[in-house]
Short mmCIF file of C-alpha atoms in Angstrom, two decimals:
data_model
loop_
_atom_site.label_atom_id
_atom_site.label_comp_id
_atom_site.label_asym_id
_atom_site.label_seq_id
_atom_site.Cartn_x
_atom_site.Cartn_y
_atom_site.Cartn_z
CA UNK A 1 -21.90 -4.15 -15.35
CA UNK A 2 -18.21 -4.53 -16.16
CA UNK A 3 -16.82 -7.69 -17.58
CA UNK A 4 -13.36 -6.78 -16.16
CA UNK A 5 -12.12 -4.34 -13.51
CA UNK A 6 -8.69 -3.02 -12.92
CA UNK A 7 -8.11 -1.41 -9.61
CA UNK A 8 -5.07 0.19 -7.96
CA UNK A 9 -4.22 1.22 -4.33
CA UNK A 10 -7.84 1.23 -3.43
CA UNK A 11 -9.37 3.27 -0.53
CA UNK A 12 -12.26 0.86 -0.23
CA UNK A 13 -12.04 0.71 3.55
CA UNK A 14 -12.64 4.45 3.54
CA UNK A 15 -13.65 5.54 7.05
CA UNK A 16 -10.85 3.47 8.59
CA UNK A 17 -8.33 4.69 5.94
CA UNK A 18 -9.09 8.29 6.89
CA UNK A 19 -8.59 7.41 10.59
CA UNK A 20 -5.23 5.91 9.63
CA UNK A 21 -4.12 9.24 8.16
CA UNK A 22 -5.48 11.11 11.25
CA UNK A 23 -3.57 8.71 13.52
CA UNK A 24 -0.30 9.33 11.68
CA UNK A 25 -0.84 13.07 11.77
CA UNK A 26 -1.62 12.98 15.46
CA UNK A 27 1.55 10.98 16.14
CA UNK A 28 3.64 13.51 14.33
CA UNK A 29 2.01 16.35 16.20
CA UNK A 30 2.14 14.89 19.69
CA UNK A 31 4.98 17.25 20.60
CA UNK A 32 6.95 19.86 18.56
CA UNK A 33 9.78 17.33 18.44
CA UNK A 34 7.58 14.63 16.87
CA UNK A 35 7.14 16.15 13.44
CA UNK A 36 9.16 15.19 10.38
CA UNK A 37 9.89 18.26 8.34
CA UNK A 38 12.75 17.24 6.03
CA UNK A 39 12.60 14.66 3.28
CA UNK A 40 16.36 14.39 3.70
CA UNK A 41 15.63 12.87 7.15
CA UNK A 42 12.98 10.46 5.88
CA UNK A 43 15.23 9.44 3.06
CA UNK A 44 18.02 8.63 5.52
CA UNK A 45 15.42 6.47 7.23
CA UNK A 46 14.77 4.68 3.98
CA UNK A 47 18.52 4.17 3.45
CA UNK A 48 18.87 2.68 6.95
CA UNK A 49 15.73 0.45 6.23
CA UNK A 50 17.20 -0.79 3.00
CA UNK A 51 20.64 -1.58 4.48
CA UNK A 52 18.82 -3.77 7.14
CA UNK A 53 16.08 -5.29 5.03
CA UNK A 54 16.60 -5.19 1.23
CA UNK A 55 17.93 -8.76 1.11
CA UNK A 56 15.73 -9.95 4.06
CA UNK A 57 12.71 -8.74 2.12
CA UNK A 58 13.45 -11.07 -0.67
CA UNK A 59 15.30 -8.65 -2.97
CA UNK A 60 18.91 -7.79 -3.88
CA UNK A 61 21.42 -5.73 -1.74
CA UNK A 62 21.42 -3.20 -4.55
CA UNK A 63 17.63 -2.76 -4.81
CA UNK A 64 16.53 0.82 -3.74
CA UNK A 65 13.32 -0.68 -2.43
CA UNK A 66 11.98 -3.54 -0.30
CA UNK A 67 10.53 -6.58 -2.10
CA UNK A 68 8.16 -7.69 0.82
CA UNK A 69 8.34 -5.15 3.72
CA UNK A 70 6.49 -7.55 6.02
CA UNK A 71 9.78 -9.23 6.84
CA UNK A 72 11.49 -5.94 7.87
CA UNK A 73 12.01 -5.69 11.58
CA UNK A 74 13.94 -2.38 11.41
CA UNK A 75 13.41 -0.21 14.46
CA UNK A 76 13.63 3.63 14.26
CA UNK A 77 15.53 3.73 17.56
CA UNK A 78 18.73 2.77 15.68
CA UNK A 79 18.71 6.38 14.25
CA UNK A 80 17.93 8.17 17.54
CA UNK A 81 20.11 11.15 18.18
CA UNK A 82 22.95 10.63 20.74
CA UNK A 83 23.67 14.34 20.86
CA UNK A 84 21.95 17.38 19.46
CA UNK A 85 19.54 16.80 16.54
CA UNK A 86 21.37 17.30 13.24
CA UNK A 87 18.48 16.97 10.83
CA UNK A 88 19.26 13.34 9.95
CA UNK A 89 19.05 11.51 13.33
CA UNK A 90 15.73 11.10 15.06
CA UNK A 91 14.64 12.73 18.18
CA UNK A 92 13.18 10.48 20.93
CA UNK A 93 9.78 11.91 20.06
CA UNK A 94 10.16 11.16 16.35
CA UNK A 95 11.13 7.54 17.18
CA UNK A 96 7.92 7.21 19.19
CA UNK A 97 5.95 8.81 16.31
CA UNK A 98 7.46 6.36 13.78
CA UNK A 99 6.73 3.36 15.99
CA UNK A 100 3.07 4.62 16.23
CA UNK A 101 2.77 4.99 12.48
CA UNK A 102 4.28 1.44 11.91
CA UNK A 103 1.96 -0.03 14.56
CA UNK A 104 -1.23 1.61 13.21
CA UNK A 105 -4.34 2.80 14.92
CA UNK A 106 -5.96 0.93 17.72
CA UNK A 107 -8.93 1.50 20.04
CA UNK A 108 -7.27 2.57 23.31
CA UNK A 109 -10.11 0.98 25.37
CA UNK A 110 -10.46 -2.40 23.71
CA UNK A 111 -6.95 -2.71 22.23
CA UNK A 112 -8.59 -3.76 18.98
CA UNK A 113 -6.85 -2.89 15.70
CA UNK A 114 -8.64 -0.31 13.54
CA UNK A 115 -6.35 -0.47 10.65
CA UNK A 116 -2.90 -2.06 9.61
CA UNK A 117 -0.02 0.20 10.34
CA UNK A 118 2.16 2.15 7.78
CA UNK A 119 4.65 0.12 5.73
CA UNK A 120 8.43 0.69 5.78
CA UNK A 121 9.86 2.03 2.58
CA UNK A 122 7.41 4.91 1.67
CA UNK A 123 8.38 7.32 4.31
CA UNK A 124 10.18 9.69 1.91
CA UNK A 125 7.47 10.06 -0.79
CA UNK A 126 7.28 13.72 -1.60
CA UNK A 127 3.55 13.79 -1.91
CA UNK A 128 2.03 11.36 0.60
CA UNK A 129 5.06 10.60 2.65
CA UNK A 130 5.56 11.65 6.26
CA UNK A 131 6.62 15.16 5.59
CA UNK A 132 3.93 15.73 3.00
CA UNK A 133 1.22 14.53 5.44
CA UNK A 134 2.57 15.87 8.70
CA UNK A 135 3.35 19.43 7.61
CA UNK A 136 -0.14 20.18 6.39
CA UNK A 137 -1.98 22.86 8.35
CA UNK A 138 -4.66 20.31 9.35
CA UNK A 139 -5.29 16.58 8.91
CA UNK A 140 -5.22 15.73 5.08
CA UNK A 141 -8.51 14.53 3.80
CA UNK A 142 -10.03 15.73 7.06
CA UNK A 143 -13.25 17.02 5.64
CA UNK A 144 -14.65 13.53 6.06
CA UNK A 145 -14.58 14.10 9.88
CA UNK A 146 -16.24 17.47 9.56
CA UNK A 147 -19.22 15.82 7.75
CA UNK A 148 -19.87 13.94 11.07
CA UNK A 149 -18.42 16.13 13.78
CA UNK A 150 -18.93 19.59 12.39
CA UNK A 151 -16.89 22.33 10.74
CA UNK A 152 -14.80 23.07 13.88
CA UNK A 153 -13.37 19.58 14.07
CA UNK A 154 -9.63 19.28 14.56
CA UNK A 155 -7.61 16.06 14.84
CA UNK A 156 -6.94 16.46 18.59
CA UNK A 157 -10.61 16.14 19.30
CA UNK A 158 -10.93 12.60 17.83
CA UNK A 159 -11.55 9.79 20.41
CA UNK A 160 -10.40 6.62 18.71
CA UNK A 161 -12.87 4.59 20.79
CA UNK A 162 -16.24 6.32 20.98
CA UNK A 163 -15.76 8.65 17.91
CA UNK A 164 -14.77 5.72 15.74
CA UNK A 165 -18.09 4.09 16.31
CA UNK A 166 -19.87 7.29 15.59
CA UNK A 167 -18.05 7.86 12.42
CA UNK A 168 -18.86 4.30 11.16
CA UNK A 169 -22.41 4.62 12.13
CA UNK A 170 -22.86 7.64 9.92
CA UNK A 171 -20.55 6.92 6.95
CA UNK A 172 -19.41 3.34 6.74
CA UNK A 173 -22.42 1.94 4.98
CA UNK A 174 -22.14 4.61 2.30
CA UNK A 175 -18.32 4.91 1.86
CA UNK A 176 -16.81 1.50 2.67
CA UNK A 177 -16.51 -1.22 0.07
CA UNK A 178 -15.31 -4.16 2.13
CA UNK A 179 -17.66 -6.98 0.99
CA UNK A 180 -16.13 -10.28 0.09
CA UNK A 181 -19.29 -11.74 -1.50
CA UNK A 182 -18.29 -11.41 -5.12
CA UNK A 183 -20.17 -14.63 -6.16
CA UNK A 184 -22.43 -12.84 -8.67
CA UNK A 185 -19.40 -11.18 -10.21
CA UNK A 186 -17.60 -14.53 -10.31
CA UNK A 187 -20.59 -16.59 -11.63
CA UNK A 188 -20.86 -14.18 -14.59
CA UNK A 189 -17.38 -14.89 -15.63
CA UNK A 190 -16.06 -11.46 -14.76
CA UNK A 191 -12.43 -10.66 -13.83
CA UNK A 192 -10.79 -8.44 -11.38
CA UNK A 193 -7.12 -7.33 -11.23
CA UNK A 194 -6.01 -5.35 -8.31
CA UNK A 195 -2.53 -3.87 -7.86
CA UNK A 196 -1.06 -2.02 -4.79
CA UNK A 197 2.28 -0.36 -4.31
CA UNK A 198 4.33 -1.95 -1.48
CA UNK A 199 5.62 1.45 -0.62
CA UNK A 200 2.26 3.24 -0.51
CA UNK A 201 2.31 5.62 2.49
CA UNK A 202 -1.29 6.68 2.04
CA UNK A 203 -3.36 3.50 1.72
CA UNK A 204 -1.54 0.96 3.71
CA UNK A 205 -0.64 -2.07 1.33
CA UNK A 206 -1.68 -4.63 4.02
CA UNK A 207 -5.28 -3.60 3.42
CA UNK A 208 -5.29 -5.07 -0.10
CA UNK A 209 -3.72 -8.21 1.23
CA UNK A 210 -6.19 -8.66 4.00
CA UNK A 211 -9.12 -8.08 1.51
CA UNK A 212 -7.69 -10.58 -0.86
CA UNK A 213 -7.23 -13.15 1.98
CA UNK A 214 -10.88 -12.59 3.04
CA UNK A 215 -12.02 -13.19 -0.64
CA UNK A 216 -10.02 -16.39 -0.58
CA UNK A 217 -11.63 -17.46 2.73
CA UNK A 218 -15.04 -16.71 1.21
CA UNK A 219 -14.33 -19.44 -1.47
CA UNK A 220 -13.60 -22.17 1.09
CA UNK A 221 -10.37 -23.58 2.51
CA UNK A 222 -6.84 -24.57 1.43
CA UNK A 223 -5.41 -24.66 -2.09
CA UNK A 224 -8.86 -25.19 -3.65
CA UNK A 225 -10.03 -21.78 -2.25
CA UNK A 226 -6.98 -20.07 -3.62
CA UNK A 227 -7.50 -21.58 -7.01
CA UNK A 228 -11.19 -20.57 -7.08
CA UNK A 229 -10.35 -17.00 -5.92
CA UNK A 230 -7.68 -16.59 -8.51
CA UNK A 231 -9.85 -17.82 -11.33
CA UNK A 232 -11.58 -14.39 -11.15
CA UNK A 233 -9.48 -12.15 -8.81
CA UNK A 234 -5.83 -11.59 -8.88
CA UNK A 235 -3.68 -9.21 -6.67
CA UNK A 236 -0.38 -7.83 -7.76
CA UNK A 237 1.82 -6.25 -5.07
CA UNK A 238 4.34 -3.79 -6.56
CA UNK A 239 7.67 -3.39 -4.71
CA UNK A 240 8.91 0.12 -4.33
CA UNK A 241 5.79 1.86 -5.76
CA UNK A 242 4.15 4.73 -3.94
CA UNK A 243 0.52 5.50 -4.04
CA UNK A 244 -0.68 4.32 -7.59
CA UNK A 245 2.55 5.57 -9.29
CA UNK A 246 6.02 6.72 -8.78
CA UNK A 247 8.57 5.40 -6.17
CA UNK A 248 11.99 3.92 -6.19
CA UNK A 249 10.88 0.60 -7.74
CA UNK A 250 9.69 -0.44 -11.21
CA UNK A 251 6.42 1.37 -11.27
CA UNK A 252 5.27 1.61 -14.89
CA UNK A 253 3.10 -1.21 -16.13
CA UNK A 254 -0.04 0.16 -17.52
CA UNK A 255 -1.22 1.60 -14.22
CA UNK A 256 -3.49 4.37 -15.46
CA UNK A 257 -3.79 7.14 -12.88
CA UNK A 258 -5.90 10.16 -13.44
CA UNK A 259 -4.91 12.05 -10.41
CA UNK A 260 -2.17 14.69 -10.02
CA UNK A 261 0.63 12.07 -10.13
CA UNK A 262 2.05 11.21 -13.55
CA UNK A 263 2.11 7.51 -14.30
CA UNK A 264 4.80 6.68 -16.87
CA UNK A 265 3.63 4.45 -19.77
CA UNK A 266 4.50 0.71 -19.92
CA UNK A 267 7.50 -0.50 -21.79
CA UNK A 268 5.31 -2.00 -24.35
CA UNK A 269 1.57 -2.10 -25.23
CA UNK A 270 0.97 -5.84 -24.69
CA UNK A 271 -0.19 -8.15 -22.10
CA UNK A 272 3.36 -8.85 -20.86
CA UNK A 273 3.88 -5.28 -19.93
CA UNK A 274 0.48 -3.54 -19.69
CA UNK A 275 -1.75 -4.74 -16.97
CA UNK A 276 -4.83 -3.29 -18.49
CA UNK A 277 -4.22 -5.25 -21.74
CA UNK A 278 -3.59 -8.28 -19.61
CA UNK A 279 -6.99 -7.83 -18.07
CA UNK A 280 -8.52 -7.63 -21.70
CA UNK A 281 -6.73 -10.92 -22.48
CA UNK A 282 -8.20 -12.54 -19.39
CA UNK A 283 -11.63 -11.40 -20.09
CA UNK A 284 -11.73 -11.96 -23.87
CA UNK A 285 -9.42 -14.96 -24.30
CA UNK A 286 -9.27 -16.56 -20.83
CA UNK A 287 -5.63 -16.05 -20.60
CA UNK A 288 -5.02 -15.34 -16.87
CA UNK A 289 -1.97 -13.08 -16.15
CA UNK A 290 0.84 -14.58 -14.11
CA UNK A 291 3.37 -11.83 -14.18
CA UNK A 292 3.69 -8.34 -15.68
CA UNK A 293 7.06 -6.70 -16.56
CA UNK A 294 7.19 -3.36 -14.93
CA UNK A 295 9.66 -0.61 -15.93
CA UNK A 296 11.55 1.83 -13.89
CA UNK A 297 12.74 4.87 -15.98
CA UNK A 298 15.37 7.13 -14.83
CA UNK A 299 13.67 9.66 -12.59
CA UNK A 300 10.45 8.11 -13.86
CA UNK A 301 10.81 10.00 -17.12
CA UNK A 302 10.95 7.64 -20.17
CA UNK A 303 12.89 10.14 -22.23
CA UNK A 304 15.78 9.84 -19.78
CA UNK A 305 16.15 6.05 -20.42
CA UNK A 306 15.31 2.76 -18.80
CA UNK A 307 16.90 2.08 -15.48
CA UNK A 308 15.61 -1.42 -14.77
CA UNK A 309 12.79 -3.93 -15.37
CA UNK A 310 11.36 -6.30 -12.84
CA UNK A 311 8.37 -8.65 -12.95
CA UNK A 312 5.43 -8.10 -10.62
CA UNK A 313 3.79 -11.38 -9.66
CA UNK A 314 0.41 -12.74 -8.67
CA UNK A 315 0.19 -12.44 -4.83
CA UNK A 316 1.50 -14.24 -2.77
CA UNK A 317 4.43 -14.53 -5.13
CA UNK A 318 7.31 -12.01 -5.63
CA UNK A 319 10.16 -11.63 -8.07
CA UNK A 320 13.10 -13.60 -7.14
CA UNK A 321 16.52 -13.41 -8.79
CA UNK A 322 17.74 -16.49 -10.48
CA UNK A 323 21.37 -15.71 -9.64
CA UNK A 324 22.43 -15.37 -13.21
CA UNK A 325 22.43 -12.41 -15.59
CA UNK A 326 21.78 -8.70 -15.28
CA UNK A 327 19.92 -7.95 -12.05
CA UNK A 328 18.30 -4.97 -13.77
CA UNK A 329 16.59 -7.26 -16.43
CA UNK A 330 13.24 -8.87 -15.63
CA UNK A 331 14.23 -11.84 -17.72
CA UNK A 332 16.52 -12.97 -14.95
CA UNK A 333 13.77 -13.18 -12.29
CA UNK A 334 11.13 -15.81 -11.56
CA UNK A 335 7.95 -15.56 -9.53
CA UNK A 336 8.36 -17.33 -6.20
CA UNK A 337 6.60 -17.37 -2.75
CA UNK A 338 7.10 -14.12 -0.78
CA UNK A 339 9.38 -14.33 2.29
CA UNK A 340 6.70 -12.25 4.19
CA UNK A 341 4.10 -14.95 3.69
CA UNK A 342 4.86 -16.50 6.99
CA UNK A 343 5.08 -13.14 8.90
CA UNK A 344 2.23 -12.26 11.14
CA UNK A 345 -0.16 -9.90 9.35
CA UNK A 346 -1.82 -6.91 10.88
CA UNK A 347 -5.52 -7.54 10.52
CA UNK A 348 -8.28 -5.04 11.60
CA UNK A 349 -10.73 -6.31 14.25
CA UNK A 350 -14.05 -7.54 12.70
CA UNK A 351 -15.97 -4.42 13.78
CA UNK A 352 -13.68 -2.36 11.54
CA UNK A 353 -14.17 -4.38 8.37
CA UNK A 354 -17.66 -3.08 7.86
#
């Protein structure tokens, strides 16, 4: 067993997460005019989103990211072309595709939600963003479907009603890790820290929030349940971070990532800046983390210098500017309730939380 676990941007709800990618891919391939092929276009979308929502999300007007995207009601129709497409404005079909991605997959027969939708702010990620996903010759990570439906499977064959049930019947019990019964883990005194990038375009961030909320509910009700859950399980949502690393926000805080994305090192090797060391302090000295100072390096390269620092806070709190001092210095921020805490959450139907 592990005394402490550090997890980041998890794909625990595996079968439904893959269906989410397929849904997005299908939305961008509905017509030839639905596809996003230029990161310049998706970056223009992000700029429009920031202008509308950076402050509304709980951040500063100068932030190149959203602090809590749940508050953002930006609609892609504001960028719809009024004349010929120019590579920046959106075609009517791209507007429809974007709305489908933000809405997320549903069963067309029952109307039940399969997975929360994509989050605003991660569209322009060069790896897992909309261009990176949509321009692949077939659905990314689509081998999972071939295990069930055969080697000739293509995205257009998938029925989001009957095939979803088939997929889950074959793979959910082996692949999905959605259990909220962590009582044995808790009773042994073990600790779990989870972080998730708020601009993750691959694993929708709302998934980690929904799982955390379910763990809280498993402890009881009200403030007592939150306290009990946070005695062993803490979630840190990271504004402006893509999948596990990178992105326009402060994204270096000891998040170790062994994939093909480079994760820049933390600003210091201590519990205040390195989330793994913070986990060690919690396990070995019972010092629970309340905030971690994340660094944003110029172009995510430490040798180019430090662009800004910002605390990441224990969910449901977010970093809030005190109104005084350098807004690029984490020392001038406190942790306060997120503005999106009162926003309606997208939660999958019970049959899709297996």
